[in-house]
Amino acid sequence: MLYFAILLVMSVLRLLNKQAQSYKNETGQRMNDEEYFRNVLSVYLSFLPANLPTELDNSEMITILSRNYGGSYTLIPNAIAVLEYLKRKDLILGIVSNNQTKIRQPLIDFGIDRYFDCIVLSEEVNLYKPDPKIMELACKKLKVPCKNSIYIGDHPFDVLCAHSANMSVAWFPPNRFFTVPKYIDVPEYTIHALTDLIGIL
């Protein structure tokens, strides 16, 4: 089976010293940060079980989503080496991220934008994970069926979103305390470093 990898941008970059900002994208039009995070939150809530208990109200959840958003980045270990490996295998690579247009600049700054055949960002397409339509859009752009694709994600909603789009998932938790809830299907793979992809792909 021919796979292509859609790498979640946060699986390649790690955010440091982040601070939310409001600014315009290249079209001159964009939502302010509060509206952006309200849209993300509404999608998250629509995919959660109705009886899921929460101690947070919506405004508190928006604060958590937007906390330390944006700012400076660094590549995680072996990112370039893994991207080079995947390209040598002639895999088609893409990014799907619940992110804003400004994430494109760090990709350019680190010289990794050239590895990706498609970059789909929520702010630009008005679709947000875990809505599977954002995955379907990326696959359509890449001309590869969802069923022949694998998504590398670092958030439980990445697992939910990819499975809803009929994609396999490599779960890449950001730390050992981050787990996939029981109401979300178990991912096909779990990795703890990008180099673990070499044994999968």
Coordinates of N, CA and C in Angstrom, one line a residue:
M1 N 0.8 -1.2 0.0 CA 0.0 0.0 0.0 C 0.9 1.2 0.0
L2 N 0.6 2.2 -0.8 CA 1.3 3.5 -0.9 C 0.8 4.4 0.2
Y3 N 1.7 4.8 1.1 CA 1.3 5.8 2.1 C 1.8 7.2 1.7
F4 N 1.1 8.2 2.2 CA 1.8 9.5 2.3 C 1.6 9.9 3.7
A5 N 2.5 10.8 4.2 CA 2.4 11.2 5.6 C 1.9 12.6 5.6
I6 N 0.9 12.9 6.4 CA 0.5 14.2 6.7 C 1.1 14.5 8.1
L7 N 2.1 15.3 8.2 CA 2.7 15.6 9.4 C 2.1 16.8 10.1
L8 N 1.6 16.6 11.2 CA 1.0 17.8 12.0 C 2.2 18.7 12.3
V9 N 2.0 20.0 12.0 CA 3.1 20.9 12.2 C 3.7 20.9 13.6
M10 N 2.9 20.6 14.6 CA 3.4 20.6 15.9 C 4.3 19.4 16.2
S11 N 4.2 18.4 15.3 CA 5.0 17.2 15.4 C 6.4 17.5 14.8
V12 N 6.6 18.5 14.1 CA 7.9 18.9 13.6 C 8.5 20.1 14.3
L13 N 7.7 21.0 14.8 CA 8.1 22.2 15.5 C 7.7 22.1 16.9
R14 N 8.5 22.7 17.8 CA 8.1 22.8 19.2 C 8.0 24.3 19.5
L15 N 7.0 24.7 20.2 CA 6.8 26.1 20.5 C 7.5 26.5 21.7
L16 N 8.1 27.7 21.7 CA 8.9 28.2 22.9 C 8.5 29.7 23.1
N17 N 8.3 30.1 24.4 CA 8.1 31.5 24.7 C 7.0 32.1 23.9
K18 N 5.9 31.5 23.8 CA 4.8 31.9 22.9 C 4.0 33.0 23.5
Q19 N 3.4 33.8 22.6 CA 2.6 34.9 23.1 C 1.6 35.2 22.0
A20 N 0.3 35.2 22.3 CA -0.8 35.4 21.3 C -0.7 36.8 20.8
Q21 N -1.0 37.0 19.5 CA -1.0 38.3 18.8 C -2.2 38.3 17.9
S22 N -2.6 39.6 17.6 CA -3.7 39.8 16.6 C -3.0 40.5 15.4
Y23 N -3.2 40.0 14.2 CA -2.6 40.6 13.0 C -3.3 40.1 11.8
K24 N -3.0 40.6 10.6 CA -3.6 40.2 9.4 C -2.8 39.3 8.6
N25 N -3.4 38.4 7.9 CA -2.7 37.5 7.0 C -2.4 38.2 5.7
E26 N -1.9 37.4 4.7 CA -1.5 38.1 3.4 C -2.7 38.6 2.7
T27 N -3.9 38.1 3.0 CA -5.1 38.6 2.3 C -5.6 39.9 2.9
G28 N -5.1 40.3 4.1 CA -5.5 41.5 4.8 C -6.7 41.3 5.6
Q29 N -7.2 40.0 5.7 CA -8.4 39.7 6.5 C -8.2 38.5 7.3
R30 N -8.6 38.6 8.6 CA -8.5 37.4 9.5 C -9.3 37.7 10.7
M31 N -9.6 36.6 11.4 CA -10.4 36.7 12.6 C -9.4 37.2 13.7
N32 N -9.9 37.9 14.7 CA -9.1 38.1 15.9 C -8.9 36.8 16.7
D33 N -7.9 36.8 17.6 CA -7.6 35.5 18.3 C -8.7 35.0 19.0
E34 N -9.5 35.8 19.7 CA -10.7 35.3 20.5 C -11.7 34.6 19.6
E35 N -12.0 35.2 18.5 CA -12.9 34.6 17.6 C -12.4 33.3 17.0
Y36 N -11.1 33.3 16.7 CA -10.4 32.1 16.1 C -10.5 30.9 17.1
F37 N -10.2 31.2 18.4 CA -10.3 30.1 19.4 C -11.7 29.7 19.7
R38 N -12.6 30.6 19.6 CA -14.0 30.3 19.8 C -14.5 29.3 18.7
N39 N -14.0 29.5 17.5 CA -14.3 28.6 16.4 C -13.7 27.2 16.6
V40 N -12.4 27.2 17.0 CA -11.7 25.9 17.4 C -12.5 25.2 18.5
L41 N -12.8 25.9 19.5 CA -13.5 25.3 20.7 C -14.9 24.8 20.3
S42 N -15.6 25.5 19.4 CA -16.9 25.0 19.0 C -16.8 23.7 18.2
V43 N -15.8 23.5 17.4 CA -15.6 22.2 16.7 C -15.2 21.1 17.7
Y44 N -14.3 21.4 18.7 CA -13.9 20.4 19.7 C -15.2 20.0 20.4
L45 N -16.0 20.9 20.9 CA -17.2 20.5 21.7 C -18.2 19.7 20.9
S46 N -18.3 20.0 19.6 CA -19.2 19.2 18.8 C -18.9 17.8 18.6
F47 N -17.6 17.4 18.8 CA -17.2 16.0 18.7 C -17.0 15.3 20.0
L48 N -17.2 16.0 21.1 CA -17.1 15.4 22.4 C -18.4 14.8 22.8
P49 N -18.4 13.7 23.6 CA -19.7 13.1 24.0 C -20.5 14.1 24.8
A50 N -21.8 14.1 24.6 CA -22.7 15.1 25.2 C -22.6 15.1 26.8
N51 N -22.4 13.9 27.3 CA -22.4 13.7 28.8 C -21.0 13.8 29.4
L52 N -20.0 14.2 28.6 CA -18.6 14.3 29.1 C -18.6 15.4 30.1
P53 N -18.2 15.1 31.4 CA -18.1 16.1 32.4 C -17.0 17.1 32.2
T54 N -17.2 18.3 32.5 CA -16.1 19.3 32.5 C -16.3 20.3 33.6
E55 N -15.2 20.7 34.2 CA -15.3 21.7 35.2 C -15.0 23.1 34.7
L56 N -14.8 23.2 33.4 CA -14.5 24.5 32.8 C -15.6 25.0 32.0
D57 N -15.9 26.4 32.1 CA -16.9 26.9 31.2 C -16.1 27.3 29.9
N58 N -16.9 27.7 28.9 CA -16.3 28.0 27.6 C -15.2 29.0 27.6
S59 N -15.4 30.1 28.3 CA -14.5 31.2 28.4 C -13.1 30.7 29.0
E60 N -13.2 29.8 30.0 CA -12.0 29.3 30.6 C -11.3 28.4 29.6
M61 N -12.1 27.6 28.8 CA -11.5 26.7 27.8 C -10.8 27.5 26.7
I62 N -11.4 28.6 26.3 CA -10.8 29.5 25.3 C -9.5 30.0 25.8
T63 N -9.4 30.4 27.1 CA -8.2 30.9 27.6 C -7.1 29.8 27.6
I64 N -7.5 28.6 27.9 CA -6.5 27.5 27.9 C -6.0 27.3 26.4
L65 N -6.9 27.3 25.5 CA -6.5 27.0 24.1 C -5.6 28.1 23.6
S66 N -5.8 29.4 24.0 CA -5.0 30.5 23.4 C -3.8 30.8 24.3
R67 N -3.7 30.2 25.4 CA -2.5 30.5 26.3 C -1.2 30.2 25.6
N68 N -0.3 31.2 25.6 CA 1.0 31.0 25.0 C 1.0 30.6 23.5
Y69 N 0.0 31.1 22.8 CA -0.2 30.7 21.4 C 0.7 31.7 20.5
G70 N 1.4 31.1 19.6 CA 2.2 31.9 18.7 C 3.6 32.2 19.3
G71 N 4.5 32.8 18.6 CA 5.8 33.1 19.1 C 6.9 32.4 18.5
S72 N 8.0 32.0 19.2 CA 9.1 31.4 18.6 C 9.1 29.9 18.7
Y73 N 9.8 29.3 17.8 CA 9.8 27.8 17.6 C 11.2 27.2 17.5
T74 N 11.3 26.0 17.7 CA 12.5 25.2 17.5 C 12.2 23.9 16.9
L75 N 13.0 23.3 16.0 CA 12.8 22.0 15.5 C 13.0 21.0 16.6
I76 N 12.2 19.9 16.6 CA 12.4 18.9 17.5 C 13.5 18.0 17.0
P77 N 14.1 17.2 17.8 CA 15.3 16.4 17.4 C 15.0 15.5 16.2
N78 N 16.0 15.5 15.3 CA 16.0 14.6 14.1 C 14.9 15.0 13.1
A79 N 14.3 16.1 13.2 CA 13.2 16.5 12.2 C 13.7 16.5 10.8
I80 N 14.8 17.1 10.5 CA 15.4 17.2 9.1 C 15.7 15.8 8.6
A81 N 16.4 15.0 9.5 CA 16.8 13.6 9.1 C 15.6 12.8 8.7
V82 N 14.5 12.9 9.5 CA 13.3 12.1 9.2 C 12.6 12.6 7.9
L83 N 12.5 13.9 7.8 CA 11.9 14.4 6.6 C 12.7 14.0 5.3
E84 N 14.0 14.0 5.4 CA 14.9 13.6 4.3 C 14.6 12.1 4.0
Y85 N 14.5 11.3 5.0 CA 14.2 9.8 4.9 C 12.9 9.6 4.2
L86 N 11.9 10.3 4.6 CA 10.5 10.2 4.0 C 10.5 10.6 2.5
K87 N 11.2 11.7 2.2 CA 11.3 12.1 0.8 C 12.1 11.1 0.0
R88 N 13.1 10.5 0.5 CA 13.9 9.5 -0.2 C 13.1 8.3 -0.6
K89 N 12.0 8.1 0.2 CA 11.1 6.9 0.0 C 10.0 7.4 -1.0
D90 N 10.1 8.6 -1.5 CA 9.1 9.1 -2.5 C 7.7 9.2 -1.9
L91 N 7.6 9.4 -0.6 CA 6.3 9.6 0.1 C 5.9 11.1 -0.2
I92 N 4.6 11.3 -0.3 CA 4.0 12.6 -0.4 C 3.7 13.1 1.0
L93 N 4.2 14.3 1.3 CA 4.1 14.8 2.6 C 3.2 16.0 2.7
G94 N 2.5 16.2 3.7 CA 1.7 17.4 3.9 C 1.5 17.7 5.4
I95 N 1.0 18.9 5.6 CA 0.7 19.3 7.0 C -0.8 19.7 7.1
V96 N -1.4 19.3 8.1 CA -2.7 19.7 8.5 C -2.6 20.2 9.9
S97 N -3.0 21.4 10.2 CA -2.9 22.0 11.5 C -4.0 23.0 11.8
N98 N -4.5 22.9 13.1 CA -5.4 23.9 13.6 C -4.5 25.1 14.0
N99 N -4.1 25.8 13.0 CA -3.1 26.9 13.2 C -3.4 28.1 12.3
Q100 N -2.7 29.1 12.6 CA -2.9 30.4 11.8 C -1.8 30.5 10.7
T101 N -2.1 31.4 9.8 CA -1.2 31.6 8.7 C 0.2 31.9 9.1
K102 N 0.4 32.5 10.3 CA 1.8 32.9 10.7 C 2.7 31.7 10.9
I103 N 2.1 30.5 11.0 CA 3.0 29.3 11.2 C 3.8 29.0 9.9
R104 N 3.4 29.6 8.8 CA 4.2 29.3 7.6 C 5.6 29.9 7.7
Q105 N 5.8 31.0 8.4 CA 7.1 31.7 8.4 C 8.1 30.8 9.2
P106 N 7.8 30.2 10.3 CA 8.8 29.3 10.9 C 9.2 28.1 10.0
L107 N 8.2 27.6 9.3 CA 8.5 26.5 8.4 C 9.5 27.0 7.3
I108 N 9.4 28.2 6.8 CA 10.3 28.8 5.9 C 11.7 29.0 6.5
D109 N 11.6 29.6 7.7 CA 12.8 30.0 8.4 C 13.7 28.7 8.7
F110 N 13.1 27.6 9.0 CA 13.8 26.4 9.3 C 14.1 25.6 8.0
G111 N 13.6 26.1 6.9 CA 13.9 25.4 5.6 C 13.2 24.1 5.4
I112 N 12.1 23.9 6.1 CA 11.4 22.6 6.0 C 10.1 22.7 5.2
D113 N 9.7 23.9 4.8 CA 8.5 24.0 3.9 C 8.7 23.3 2.6
R114 N 9.9 23.1 2.1 CA 10.2 22.5 0.8 C 9.9 21.0 0.9
Y115 N 9.8 20.4 2.1 CA 9.6 19.0 2.1 C 8.1 18.6 1.9
F116 N 7.2 19.6 2.1 CA 5.8 19.4 2.1 C 5.1 19.8 0.8
D117 N 4.3 18.9 0.3 CA 3.6 19.1 -1.0 C 2.3 19.9 -0.8
C118 N 1.9 20.0 0.5 CA 0.6 20.6 0.8 C 0.6 21.1 2.2
I119 N 0.2 22.3 2.5 CA 0.1 22.8 3.9 C -1.4 23.3 4.0
V120 N -2.2 22.7 4.9 CA -3.5 23.1 5.1 C -3.7 23.6 6.5
L121 N -4.0 24.9 6.7 CA -4.1 25.5 8.0 C -5.6 26.0 8.2
S122 N -6.0 25.7 9.4 CA -7.4 26.0 9.7 C -7.9 27.4 9.4
E123 N -7.0 28.4 9.8 CA -7.4 29.8 9.5 C -7.7 30.1 8.1
E124 N -6.9 29.4 7.2 CA -7.0 29.7 5.8 C -8.2 28.9 5.1
V125 N -8.6 27.8 5.6 CA -9.7 27.0 5.0 C -11.0 27.0 5.8
N126 N -10.9 27.6 7.0 CA -12.1 27.7 7.9 C -12.7 26.3 8.2
L127 N -11.7 25.3 8.4 CA -12.1 24.0 8.9 C -11.1 23.7 10.0
Y128 N -11.6 23.0 11.0 CA -10.9 22.7 12.2 C -10.9 21.3 12.6
K129 N -9.8 20.7 12.9 CA -9.8 19.3 13.5 C -10.6 19.4 14.8
P130 N -11.4 18.5 15.2 CA -11.5 17.1 14.6 C -12.5 16.9 13.5
D131 N -12.9 18.0 12.8 CA -13.8 17.8 11.6 C -13.0 17.1 10.5
P132 N -13.4 15.9 10.1 CA -12.6 15.2 9.1 C -12.5 15.9 7.8
K133 N -13.3 16.9 7.5 CA -13.3 17.5 6.2 C -11.9 18.2 6.0
I134 N -11.2 18.6 7.0 CA -9.9 19.2 6.8 C -8.9 18.2 6.3
M135 N -9.0 16.9 6.8 CA -8.2 15.8 6.3 C -8.5 15.5 4.9
E136 N -9.8 15.4 4.6 CA -10.3 15.1 3.3 C -9.8 16.1 2.2
L137 N -9.8 17.4 2.7 CA -9.4 18.5 1.8 C -7.9 18.3 1.5
A138 N -7.1 18.0 2.5 CA -5.6 17.8 2.3 C -5.4 16.6 1.3
C139 N -6.1 15.5 1.5 CA -5.9 14.4 0.6 C -6.3 14.7 -0.8
K140 N -7.4 15.5 -0.9 CA -7.8 15.9 -2.3 C -6.7 16.7 -2.9
K141 N -6.1 17.7 -2.2 CA -5.1 18.5 -2.8 C -3.9 17.7 -3.2
L142 N -3.6 16.6 -2.4 CA -2.5 15.8 -2.7 C -2.8 14.6 -3.6
K143 N -4.1 14.5 -4.0 CA -4.5 13.5 -4.9 C -4.2 12.1 -4.4
V144 N -4.4 11.8 -3.2 CA -4.1 10.5 -2.5 C -5.4 10.2 -1.7
P145 N -5.9 9.0 -1.8 CA -7.1 8.6 -1.0 C -6.7 8.6 0.5
C146 N -7.7 9.0 1.3 CA -7.5 9.0 2.8 C -7.1 7.7 3.3
K147 N -7.7 6.6 2.7 CA -7.4 5.3 3.2 C -5.9 4.9 3.0
N148 N -5.2 5.6 2.1 CA -3.8 5.3 1.8 C -2.9 6.2 2.5
S149 N -3.4 6.9 3.5 CA -2.7 7.9 4.2 C -2.5 7.6 5.7
I150 N -1.5 8.2 6.3 CA -1.2 8.1 7.7 C -1.0 9.5 8.3
Y151 N -1.6 9.8 9.4 CA -1.5 11.1 10.0 C -0.6 10.9 11.3
I152 N 0.4 11.8 11.4 CA 1.2 11.8 12.7 C 0.6 13.0 13.5
G153 N 0.1 12.7 14.6 CA -0.6 13.7 15.5 C -0.2 13.6 16.9
D154 N -0.2 14.8 17.6 CA 0.2 14.9 19.0 C -1.0 15.3 19.9
H155 N -2.2 15.2 19.4 CA -3.4 15.6 20.2 C -4.4 14.5 20.0
P156 N -5.2 14.1 21.1 CA -6.2 13.1 20.9 C -7.2 13.4 19.8
F157 N -7.5 14.7 19.5 CA -8.4 15.1 18.5 C -7.8 14.8 17.1
D158 N -6.5 14.7 17.0 CA -5.8 14.3 15.8 C -6.2 12.8 15.4
V159 N -6.2 12.0 16.5 CA -6.6 10.6 16.3 C -8.1 10.5 15.9
L160 N -9.0 11.2 16.6 CA -10.4 11.2 16.3 C -10.6 11.7 14.8
C161 N -10.0 12.8 14.5 CA -10.1 13.4 13.2 C -9.7 12.5 12.0
A162 N -8.5 11.9 12.2 CA -7.9 11.1 11.2 C -8.8 9.8 11.0
H163 N -9.2 9.2 12.1 CA -10.0 8.0 12.0 C -11.3 8.3 11.3
S164 N -11.9 9.5 11.6 CA -13.2 9.9 11.0 C -13.0 10.0 9.5
A165 N -11.8 10.3 9.1 CA -11.5 10.5 7.6 C -11.0 9.2 7.0
N166 N -11.0 8.1 7.8 CA -10.6 6.8 7.3 C -9.1 6.8 7.0
M167 N -8.3 7.4 7.9 CA -6.9 7.5 7.8 C -6.3 6.7 9.0
S168 N -5.1 6.1 8.8 CA -4.4 5.5 10.0 C -3.7 6.7 10.7
V169 N -3.3 6.4 12.0 CA -2.7 7.4 12.8 C -1.5 6.9 13.5
A170 N -0.4 7.7 13.5 CA 0.7 7.5 14.4 C 0.6 8.5 15.5
W171 N 0.3 8.1 16.7 CA 0.2 8.9 17.9 C 1.5 9.3 18.4
F172 N 1.8 10.6 18.5 CA 3.1 11.2 19.0 C 2.8 12.1 20.2
P173 N 2.6 11.5 21.4 CA 2.2 12.3 22.5 C 3.4 13.3 22.9
P174 N 3.0 14.5 23.2 CA 4.1 15.5 23.6 C 4.8 15.2 24.9
N175 N 4.2 14.4 25.7 CA 4.8 14.0 27.0 C 4.1 12.7 27.5
R176 N 4.7 12.1 28.5 CA 4.2 10.8 29.0 C 2.9 10.9 29.7
F177 N 2.4 12.1 30.0 CA 1.2 12.2 30.7 C 0.0 12.4 29.8
F178 N 0.3 12.6 28.5 CA -0.7 12.9 27.5 C -1.2 11.6 26.9
T179 N -2.5 11.3 27.1 CA -3.1 10.0 26.7 C -4.3 10.2 25.8
V180 N -4.7 9.2 25.0 CA -5.9 9.2 24.2 C -7.0 8.7 25.1
P181 N -8.1 9.5 25.2 CA -9.2 9.1 26.0 C -9.9 7.8 25.5
K182 N -10.6 7.1 26.4 CA -11.2 5.9 26.0 C -12.3 6.0 25.0
Y183 N -12.9 7.2 24.9 CA -14.0 7.3 23.9 C -13.5 7.6 22.5
I184 N -12.1 7.7 22.3 CA -11.5 7.8 21.0 C -10.8 6.5 20.7
D185 N -11.0 6.0 19.5 CA -10.4 4.7 19.1 C -8.8 4.7 19.3
V186 N -8.3 3.6 19.5 CA -6.9 3.4 19.7 C -6.1 3.7 18.4
P187 N -5.1 4.5 18.4 CA -4.3 4.7 17.2 C -3.6 3.5 16.7
E188 N -3.3 3.4 15.4 CA -2.7 2.2 14.9 C -1.2 2.1 15.4
Y189 N -0.6 3.2 15.6 CA 0.8 3.3 16.0 C 1.0 4.3 17.1
T190 N 2.0 4.1 18.0 CA 2.4 5.1 18.9 C 3.9 5.3 18.8
I191 N 4.3 6.5 18.7 CA 5.8 6.8 18.6 C 6.2 7.8 19.7
H192 N 7.4 7.8 20.0 CA 7.9 8.7 21.1 C 9.0 9.6 20.6
A193 N 9.4 9.4 19.3 CA 10.4 10.2 18.7 C 10.1 10.2 17.2
L194 N 10.4 11.2 16.4 CA 10.2 11.2 15.0 C 10.9 10.0 14.3
T195 N 12.1 9.6 14.9 CA 12.8 8.5 14.3 C 12.1 7.2 14.3
D196 N 11.1 7.1 15.2 CA 10.3 5.9 15.3 C 9.5 5.7 14.0
L197 N 9.3 6.7 13.2 CA 8.6 6.6 11.9 C 9.3 5.7 11.0
I198 N 10.6 5.7 11.1 CA 11.4 4.9 10.2 C 11.0 3.4 10.2
G199 N 10.6 2.9 11.4 CA 10.2 1.5 11.5 C 8.8 1.3 11.0
I200 N 8.0 2.4 10.8 CA 6.6 2.3 10.4 C 6.5 2.5 8.9
L201 N 7.2 3.5 8.4 CA 7.1 3.9 7.0 C 8.3 3.4 6.2

